[in-house]
Every structure is written in structure tokens, then in C-alpha cells.
Amino acid sequence: RFQANLAEAACKKEGLDFVEATVSNTNEVQQVVQSLVGKVDAIYAPTDNMIASSMATVALVTTPNKIPVICGEEGMVSGGGLATYGINYYELGLQTAKMAVEILKDGKKPADMPIQYLENCDFAYNKDVADELGITIPADLIK
């Protein structure tokens, strides 16, 4: 719900209409996505295990209907979404490992350590989906 609230606030800030759709299980994904056809110009799929595991089903509906899906994380993009701008789980793992070394080797107490965040997000996109949708990704976004 947290990500949906952020998405709704961002849409309102930009003057965009926000339509929320939820699913209770993977069997509902195709029907719910199909119900959005003709009602939305794009879909934001937040980081969610159920949606992530159903991205191929989402793409079966969205791609032929020319609806781009912006995803909460990179794995969902490779599953059929168009793009994401989010954390790099590899970099997050490295940062977490460094923190673990400080605890296990250096004897630091987790309660005394500051909360750490990744400083940079990564842009990732699915070229095949972009091509099918007729969307050109600006060169300055592509590394």
C-alpha cells in the first residue's frame, strides 16, 4: 500500500489521474489488467512478489494494447515491463555485506550504527518491449 500511496501522490503532483487496481491472487492478474485497457495510458507495477511473478501475464495484456508498464524493480522489467528507476540489488548486497563485516569482525552493535541507504538508483529498460510499444528511450537515460 505504501508504494501505491507514493504513486498516487506523484500522479496528483503532476496533474495525472490515478486509477488503482488490486489483485488478491495470481489468478486475478490477467482479468484485472484487462479491465484497465482503455482506462489507463500506463501502469505502475509496484514491487510485489505476486505481480513480479505474474509479469509475463501482465505483458500478454499490456504489450499488444500498447500500455507501458513502469515497474518497481529490475526483475519485473526483464519479465515484460517497460522500465524502472530503482535500487540495484547487487549494490544493496555489497552495502549490506560491508555492514555485516562491521558487526561480525569489528564488533559494532547494530543499534549503534546509522541507517544506510543506497545513494543512487539505476535506470533499466526492456528494449524489446520499448520497440513493440514504439517508444524511444532517451539516450541520456541509457548507460
PDB file of N, CA and C in Angstrom, residues 16-93:
ATOM      1  N   LEU A  16      -1.890  14.173 -13.008  1.00  0.00           N
ATOM      2  CA  LEU A  16      -2.311  12.955 -13.699  1.00  0.00           C
ATOM      3  C   LEU A  16      -3.409  12.259 -12.907  1.00  0.00           C
ATOM      4  N   ASP A  17      -4.338  11.645 -13.618  1.00  0.00           N
ATOM      5  CA  ASP A  17      -5.359  10.839 -12.956  1.00  0.00           C
ATOM      6  C   ASP A  17      -4.728   9.550 -12.463  1.00  0.00           C
ATOM      7  N   PHE A  18      -5.220   9.046 -11.347  1.00  0.00           N
ATOM      8  CA  PHE A  18      -4.706   7.818 -10.744  1.00  0.00           C
ATOM      9  C   PHE A  18      -5.852   6.824 -10.648  1.00  0.00           C
ATOM     10  N   VAL A  19      -5.643   5.631 -11.192  1.00  0.00           N
ATOM     11  CA  VAL A  19      -6.626   4.558 -11.110  1.00  0.00           C
ATOM     12  C   VAL A  19      -5.954   3.406 -10.384  1.00  0.00           C
ATOM     13  N   GLU A  20      -6.532   2.981  -9.286  1.00  0.00           N
ATOM     14  CA  GLU A  20      -5.934   1.880  -8.525  1.00  0.00           C
ATOM     15  C   GLU A  20      -6.652   0.576  -8.839  1.00  0.00           C
ATOM     16  N   ALA A  21      -5.879  -0.471  -9.013  1.00  0.00           N
ATOM     17  CA  ALA A  21      -6.417  -1.811  -9.227  1.00  0.00           C
ATOM     18  C   ALA A  21      -5.603  -2.770  -8.371  1.00  0.00           C
ATOM     19  N   THR A  22      -6.276  -3.661  -7.692  1.00  0.00           N
ATOM     20  CA  THR A  22      -5.582  -4.609  -6.825  1.00  0.00           C
ATOM     21  C   THR A  22      -5.980  -6.036  -7.185  1.00  0.00           C
ATOM     22  N   VAL A  23      -5.107  -6.954  -6.837  1.00  0.00           N
ATOM     23  CA  VAL A  23      -5.386  -8.377  -7.021  1.00  0.00           C
ATOM     24  C   VAL A  23      -5.150  -9.093  -5.699  1.00  0.00           C
ATOM     25  N   SER A  24      -5.922 -10.150  -5.489  1.00  0.00           N
ATOM     26  CA  SER A  24      -5.775 -10.946  -4.267  1.00  0.00           C
ATOM     27  C   SER A  24      -4.915 -12.174  -4.487  1.00  0.00           C
ATOM     28  N   ASN A  25      -4.888 -12.648  -5.740  1.00  0.00           N
ATOM     29  CA  ASN A  25      -4.080 -13.823  -6.063  1.00  0.00           C
ATOM     30  C   ASN A  25      -3.709 -13.773  -7.538  1.00  0.00           C
ATOM     31  N   THR A  26      -2.782 -14.634  -7.926  1.00  0.00           N
ATOM     32  CA  THR A  26      -2.271 -14.605  -9.302  1.00  0.00           C
ATOM     33  C   THR A  26      -3.342 -14.942 -10.337  1.00  0.00           C
ATOM     34  N   ASN A  27      -4.380 -15.656  -9.928  1.00  0.00           N
ATOM     35  CA  ASN A  27      -5.444 -15.994 -10.873  1.00  0.00           C
ATOM     36  C   ASN A  27      -6.227 -14.766 -11.330  1.00  0.00           C
ATOM     37  N   GLU A  28      -6.159 -13.687 -10.576  1.00  0.00           N
ATOM     38  CA  GLU A  28      -6.904 -12.468 -10.907  1.00  0.00           C
ATOM     39  C   GLU A  28      -6.120 -11.498 -11.791  1.00  0.00           C
ATOM     40  N   VAL A  29      -4.832 -11.717 -11.938  1.00  0.00           N
ATOM     41  CA  VAL A  29      -3.971 -10.734 -12.593  1.00  0.00           C
ATOM     42  C   VAL A  29      -4.440 -10.401 -14.004  1.00  0.00           C
ATOM     43  N   GLN A  30      -4.633 -11.398 -14.846  1.00  0.00           N
ATOM     44  CA  GLN A  30      -4.996 -11.126 -16.235  1.00  0.00           C
ATOM     45  C   GLN A  30      -6.323 -10.371 -16.329  1.00  0.00           C
ATOM     46  N   GLN A  31      -7.312 -10.790 -15.558  1.00  0.00           N
ATOM     47  CA  GLN A  31      -8.623 -10.140 -15.598  1.00  0.00           C
ATOM     48  C   GLN A  31      -8.539  -8.687 -15.128  1.00  0.00           C
ATOM     49  N   VAL A  32      -7.797  -8.445 -14.064  1.00  0.00           N
ATOM     50  CA  VAL A  32      -7.676  -7.082 -13.538  1.00  0.00           C
ATOM     51  C   VAL A  32      -6.925  -6.187 -14.526  1.00  0.00           C
ATOM     52  N   VAL A  33      -5.834  -6.692 -15.094  1.00  0.00           N
ATOM     53  CA  VAL A  33      -5.086  -5.892 -16.072  1.00  0.00           C
ATOM     54  C   VAL A  33      -5.958  -5.631 -17.299  1.00  0.00           C
ATOM     55  N   GLN A  34      -6.688  -6.638 -17.738  1.00  0.00           N
ATOM     56  CA  GLN A  34      -7.585  -6.470 -18.888  1.00  0.00           C
ATOM     57  C   GLN A  34      -8.631  -5.390 -18.606  1.00  0.00           C
ATOM     58  N   SER A  35      -9.081  -5.301 -17.360  1.00  0.00           N
ATOM     59  CA  SER A  35     -10.094  -4.294 -17.008  1.00  0.00           C
ATOM     60  C   SER A  35      -9.554  -2.866 -17.107  1.00  0.00           C
ATOM     61  N   LEU A  36      -8.233  -2.716 -17.141  1.00  0.00           N
ATOM     62  CA  LEU A  36      -7.618  -1.390 -17.245  1.00  0.00           C
ATOM     63  C   LEU A  36      -7.459  -0.910 -18.685  1.00  0.00           C
ATOM     64  N   VAL A  37      -7.555  -1.841 -19.633  1.00  0.00           N
ATOM     65  CA  VAL A  37      -7.403  -1.482 -21.048  1.00  0.00           C
ATOM     66  C   VAL A  37      -8.493  -0.477 -21.424  1.00  0.00           C
ATOM     67  N   GLY A  38      -8.072   0.615 -22.033  1.00  0.00           N
ATOM     68  CA  GLY A  38      -8.998   1.669 -22.423  1.00  0.00           C
ATOM     69  C   GLY A  38      -9.252   2.690 -21.329  1.00  0.00           C
ATOM     70  N   LYS A  39      -8.771   2.400 -20.128  1.00  0.00           N
ATOM     71  CA  LYS A  39      -8.970   3.321 -18.999  1.00  0.00           C
ATOM     72  C   LYS A  39      -7.688   4.024 -18.579  1.00  0.00           C
ATOM     73  N   VAL A  40      -6.538   3.435 -18.934  1.00  0.00           N
ATOM     74  CA  VAL A  40      -5.258   3.993 -18.496  1.00  0.00           C
ATOM     75  C   VAL A  40      -4.299   4.121 -19.676  1.00  0.00           C
ATOM     76  N   ASP A  41      -3.374   5.062 -19.553  1.00  0.00           N
ATOM     77  CA  ASP A  41      -2.337   5.237 -20.572  1.00  0.00           C
ATOM     78  C   ASP A  41      -1.065   4.487 -20.216  1.00  0.00           C
ATOM     79  N   ALA A  42      -0.896   4.172 -18.939  1.00  0.00           N
ATOM     80  CA  ALA A  42       0.286   3.457 -18.453  1.00  0.00           C
ATOM     81  C   ALA A  42      -0.082   2.790 -17.137  1.00  0.00           C
ATOM     82  N   ILE A  43       0.729   1.813 -16.754  1.00  0.00           N
ATOM     83  CA  ILE A  43       0.526   1.105 -15.488  1.00  0.00           C
ATOM     84  C   ILE A  43       1.817   1.157 -14.697  1.00  0.00           C
ATOM     85  N   TYR A  44       1.693   1.432 -13.402  1.00  0.00           N
ATOM     86  CA  TYR A  44       2.820   1.305 -12.482  1.00  0.00           C
ATOM     87  C   TYR A  44       2.609   0.023 -11.698  1.00  0.00           C
ATOM     88  N   ALA A  45       3.557  -0.894 -11.795  1.00  0.00           N
ATOM     89  CA  ALA A  45       3.509  -2.153 -11.057  1.00  0.00           C
ATOM     90  C   ALA A  45       4.524  -2.066  -9.924  1.00  0.00           C
ATOM     91  N   PRO A  46       4.062  -1.873  -8.689  1.00  0.00           N
ATOM     92  CA  PRO A  46       4.994  -1.726  -7.572  1.00  0.00           C
ATOM     93  C   PRO A  46       5.722  -3.028  -7.268  1.00  0.00           C
ATOM     94  N   THR A  47       6.758  -2.922  -6.484  1.00  0.00           N
ATOM     95  CA  THR A  47       7.496  -4.103  -6.059  1.00  0.00           C
ATOM     96  C   THR A  47       6.568  -4.967  -5.218  1.00  0.00           C
ATOM     97  N   ASP A  48       6.205  -6.108  -5.754  1.00  0.00           N
ATOM     98  CA  ASP A  48       5.249  -7.006  -5.122  1.00  0.00           C
ATOM     99  C   ASP A  48       5.506  -8.397  -5.689  1.00  0.00           C
ATOM    100  N   ASN A  49       5.696  -9.369  -4.820  1.00  0.00           N
ATOM    101  CA  ASN A  49       6.039 -10.714  -5.287  1.00  0.00           C
ATOM    102  C   ASN A  49       4.976 -11.306  -6.202  1.00  0.00           C
ATOM    103  N   MET A  50       3.702 -11.059  -5.891  1.00  0.00           N
ATOM    104  CA  MET A  50       2.636 -11.628  -6.708  1.00  0.00           C
ATOM    105  C   MET A  50       2.662 -11.041  -8.124  1.00  0.00           C
ATOM    106  N   ILE A  51       2.794  -9.732  -8.221  1.00  0.00           N
ATOM    107  CA  ILE A  51       2.838  -9.100  -9.541  1.00  0.00           C
ATOM    108  C   ILE A  51       4.138  -9.456 -10.256  1.00  0.00           C
ATOM    109  N   ALA A  52       5.235  -9.462  -9.521  1.00  0.00           N
ATOM    110  CA  ALA A  52       6.531  -9.801 -10.130  1.00  0.00           C
ATOM    111  C   ALA A  52       6.483 -11.184 -10.766  1.00  0.00           C
ATOM    112  N   SER A  53       5.863 -12.135 -10.080  1.00  0.00           N
ATOM    113  CA  SER A  53       5.797 -13.494 -10.623  1.00  0.00           C
ATOM    114  C   SER A  53       4.779 -13.609 -11.756  1.00  0.00           C
ATOM    115  N   SER A  54       3.979 -12.576 -11.944  1.00  0.00           N
ATOM    116  CA  SER A  54       2.945 -12.593 -12.984  1.00  0.00           C
ATOM    117  C   SER A  54       3.219 -11.610 -14.121  1.00  0.00           C
ATOM    118  N   MET A  55       4.438 -11.104 -14.209  1.00  0.00           N
ATOM    119  CA  MET A  55       4.728 -10.089 -15.225  1.00  0.00           C
ATOM    120  C   MET A  55       4.504 -10.593 -16.649  1.00  0.00           C
ATOM    121  N   ALA A  56       4.756 -11.863 -16.898  1.00  0.00           N
ATOM    122  CA  ALA A  56       4.509 -12.391 -18.245  1.00  0.00           C
ATOM    123  C   ALA A  56       3.019 -12.294 -18.576  1.00  0.00           C
ATOM    124  N   THR A  57       2.172 -12.555 -17.598  1.00  0.00           N
ATOM    125  CA  THR A  57       0.723 -12.440 -17.785  1.00  0.00           C
ATOM    126  C   THR A  57       0.328 -10.986 -17.994  1.00  0.00           C
ATOM    127  N   VAL A  58       0.911 -10.094 -17.203  1.00  0.00           N
ATOM    128  CA  VAL A  58       0.648  -8.660 -17.359  1.00  0.00           C
ATOM    129  C   VAL A  58       1.019  -8.230 -18.778  1.00  0.00           C
ATOM    130  N   ALA A  59       2.195  -8.639 -19.230  1.00  0.00           N
ATOM    131  CA  ALA A  59       2.684  -8.248 -20.555  1.00  0.00           C
ATOM    132  C   ALA A  59       1.819  -8.803 -21.684  1.00  0.00           C
ATOM    133  N   LEU A  60       1.212  -9.969 -21.475  1.00  0.00           N
ATOM    134  CA  LEU A  60       0.321 -10.532 -22.500  1.00  0.00           C
ATOM    135  C   LEU A  60      -0.847  -9.599 -22.798  1.00  0.00           C
ATOM    136  N   VAL A  61      -1.259  -8.833 -21.803  1.00  0.00           N
ATOM    137  CA  VAL A  61      -2.361  -7.886 -21.987  1.00  0.00           C
ATOM    138  C   VAL A  61      -1.842  -6.508 -22.392  1.00  0.00           C
ATOM    139  N   THR A  62      -0.825  -6.032 -21.701  1.00  0.00           N
ATOM    140  CA  THR A  62      -0.395  -4.644 -21.896  1.00  0.00           C
ATOM    141  C   THR A  62       0.341  -4.400 -23.209  1.00  0.00           C
ATOM    142  N   THR A  63       1.226  -5.289 -23.588  1.00  0.00           N
ATOM    143  CA  THR A  63       2.039  -5.043 -24.781  1.00  0.00           C
ATOM    144  C   THR A  63       1.197  -4.939 -26.052  1.00  0.00           C
ATOM    145  N   PRO A  64       0.300  -5.898 -26.344  1.00  0.00           N
ATOM    146  CA  PRO A  64      -0.498  -5.744 -27.565  1.00  0.00           C
ATOM    147  C   PRO A  64      -1.454  -4.547 -27.519  1.00  0.00           C
ATOM    148  N   ASN A  65      -1.776  -4.091 -26.314  1.00  0.00           N
ATOM    149  CA  ASN A  65      -2.658  -2.933 -26.160  1.00  0.00           C
ATOM    150  C   ASN A  65      -1.888  -1.626 -26.025  1.00  0.00           C
ATOM    151  N   LYS A  66      -0.562  -1.710 -26.245  1.00  0.00           N
ATOM    152  CA  LYS A  66       0.317  -0.523 -26.237  1.00  0.00           C
ATOM    153  C   LYS A  66       0.258   0.253 -24.921  1.00  0.00           C
ATOM    154  N   ILE A  67       0.216  -0.484 -23.808  1.00  0.00           N
ATOM    155  CA  ILE A  67       0.214   0.133 -22.484  1.00  0.00           C
ATOM    156  C   ILE A  67       1.571  -0.131 -21.837  1.00  0.00           C
ATOM    157  N   PRO A  68       2.382   0.894 -21.647  1.00  0.00           N
ATOM    158  CA  PRO A  68       3.671   0.688 -20.984  1.00  0.00           C
ATOM    159  C   PRO A  68       3.478   0.388 -19.496  1.00  0.00           C
ATOM    160  N   VAL A  69       4.305  -0.513 -18.991  1.00  0.00           N
ATOM    161  CA  VAL A  69       4.281  -0.856 -17.566  1.00  0.00           C
ATOM    162  C   VAL A  69       5.595  -0.395 -16.953  1.00  0.00           C
ATOM    163  N   ILE A  70       5.488   0.547 -16.026  1.00  0.00           N
ATOM    164  CA  ILE A  70       6.647   1.021 -15.277  1.00  0.00           C
ATOM    165  C   ILE A  70       6.698   0.188 -14.006  1.00  0.00           C
ATOM    166  N   CYS A  71       7.846  -0.393 -13.736  1.00  0.00           N
ATOM    167  CA  CYS A  71       7.955  -1.383 -12.663  1.00  0.00           C
ATOM    168  C   CYS A  71       8.708  -0.860 -11.450  1.00  0.00           C
ATOM    169  N   GLY A  72       8.462  -1.524 -10.339  1.00  0.00           N
ATOM    170  CA  GLY A  72       9.118  -1.162  -9.094  1.00  0.00           C
ATOM    171  C   GLY A  72      10.535  -1.674  -8.971  1.00  0.00           C
ATOM    172  N   GLU A  73      10.895  -2.658  -9.786  1.00  0.00           N
ATOM    173  CA  GLU A  73      12.260  -3.188  -9.711  1.00  0.00           C
ATOM    174  C   GLU A  73      12.647  -3.867 -11.016  1.00  0.00           C
ATOM    175  N   GLU A  74      13.950  -4.065 -11.177  1.00  0.00           N
ATOM    176  CA  GLU A  74      14.524  -4.508 -12.450  1.00  0.00           C
ATOM    177  C   GLU A  74      14.058  -5.887 -12.908  1.00  0.00           C
ATOM    178  N   GLY A  75      13.878  -6.821 -11.996  1.00  0.00           N
ATOM    179  CA  GLY A  75      13.445  -8.158 -12.383  1.00  0.00           C
ATOM    180  C   GLY A  75      12.103  -8.151 -13.101  1.00  0.00           C
ATOM    181  N   MET A  76      11.255  -7.222 -12.729  1.00  0.00           N
ATOM    182  CA  MET A  76       9.942  -7.110 -13.358  1.00  0.00           C
ATOM    183  C   MET A  76      10.064  -6.581 -14.788  1.00  0.00           C
ATOM    184  N   VAL A  77      11.077  -5.779 -15.032  1.00  0.00           N
ATOM    185  CA  VAL A  77      11.325  -5.263 -16.381  1.00  0.00           C
ATOM    186  C   VAL A  77      11.724  -6.412 -17.295  1.00  0.00           C
ATOM    187  N   SER A  78      12.612  -7.261 -16.833  1.00  0.00           N
ATOM    188  CA  SER A  78      13.013  -8.396 -17.669  1.00  0.00           C
ATOM    189  C   SER A  78      11.860  -9.379 -17.848  1.00  0.00           C
ATOM    190  N   GLY A  79      10.864  -9.313 -16.969  1.00  0.00           N
ATOM    191  CA  GLY A  79       9.692 -10.171 -17.084  1.00  0.00           C
ATOM    192  C   GLY A  79       8.627  -9.645 -18.027  1.00  0.00           C
ATOM    193  N   GLY A  80       8.837  -8.449 -18.595  1.00  0.00           N
ATOM    194  CA  GLY A  80       7.875  -7.928 -19.557  1.00  0.00           C
ATOM    195  C   GLY A  80       7.472  -6.485 -19.357  1.00  0.00           C
ATOM    196  N   GLY A  81       7.982  -5.850 -18.310  1.00  0.00           N
ATOM    197  CA  GLY A  81       7.695  -4.431 -18.100  1.00  0.00           C
ATOM    198  C   GLY A  81       8.559  -3.573 -19.006  1.00  0.00           C
ATOM    199  N   LEU A  82       8.224  -2.293 -19.091  1.00  0.00           N
ATOM    200  CA  LEU A  82       8.990  -1.386 -19.945  1.00  0.00           C
ATOM    201  C   LEU A  82      10.249  -0.879 -19.257  1.00  0.00           C
ATOM    202  N   ALA A  83      10.112  -0.324 -18.051  1.00  0.00           N
ATOM    203  CA  ALA A  83      11.269   0.324 -17.432  1.00  0.00           C
ATOM    204  C   ALA A  83      11.094   0.448 -15.929  1.00  0.00           C
ATOM    205  N   THR A  84      12.213   0.748 -15.275  1.00  0.00           N
ATOM    206  CA  THR A  84      12.208   1.050 -13.849  1.00  0.00           C
ATOM    207  C   THR A  84      13.343   2.007 -13.550  1.00  0.00           C
ATOM    208  N   TYR A  85      13.194   2.706 -12.478  1.00  0.00           N
ATOM    209  CA  TYR A  85      14.263   3.533 -11.938  1.00  0.00           C
ATOM    210  C   TYR A  85      14.275   3.199 -10.463  1.00  0.00           C
ATOM    211  N   GLY A  86      15.181   2.313 -10.076  1.00  0.00           N
ATOM    212  CA  GLY A  86      15.137   1.826  -8.707  1.00  0.00           C
ATOM    213  C   GLY A  86      16.470   1.341  -8.204  1.00  0.00           C
ATOM    214  N   ILE A  87      16.396   0.662  -7.078  1.00  0.00           N
ATOM    215  CA  ILE A  87      17.621   0.203  -6.438  1.00  0.00           C
ATOM    216  C   ILE A  87      18.250  -0.938  -7.219  1.00  0.00           C
ATOM    217  N   ASN A  88      19.543  -1.036  -7.083  1.00  0.00           N
ATOM    218  CA  ASN A  88      20.309  -2.118  -7.668  1.00  0.00           C
ATOM    219  C   ASN A  88      20.557  -3.116  -6.540  1.00  0.00           C
ATOM    220  N   TYR A  89      19.934  -4.289  -6.634  1.00  0.00           N
ATOM    221  CA  TYR A  89      20.030  -5.262  -5.545  1.00  0.00           C
ATOM    222  C   TYR A  89      21.455  -5.763  -5.335  1.00  0.00           C
ATOM    223  N   TYR A  90      22.256  -5.784  -6.374  1.00  0.00           N
ATOM    224  CA  TYR A  90      23.656  -6.176  -6.228  1.00  0.00           C
ATOM    225  C   TYR A  90      24.380  -5.159  -5.345  1.00  0.00           C
ATOM    226  N   GLU A  91      24.205  -3.880  -5.661  1.00  0.00           N
ATOM    227  CA  GLU A  91      24.839  -2.825  -4.856  1.00  0.00           C
ATOM    228  C   GLU A  91      24.319  -2.843  -3.420  1.00  0.00           C
ATOM    229  N   LEU A  92      23.035  -3.107  -3.260  1.00  0.00           N
ATOM    230  CA  LEU A  92      22.458  -3.205  -1.920  1.00  0.00           C
ATOM    231  C   LEU A  92      23.101  -4.353  -1.151  1.00  0.00           C
ATOM    232  N   GLY A  93      23.350  -5.461  -1.833  1.00  0.00           N
ATOM    233  CA  GLY A  93      24.013  -6.597  -1.200  1.00  0.00           C
ATOM    234  C   GLY A  93      25.428  -6.265  -0.760  1.00  0.00           C
TER     235      GLY A  93
END
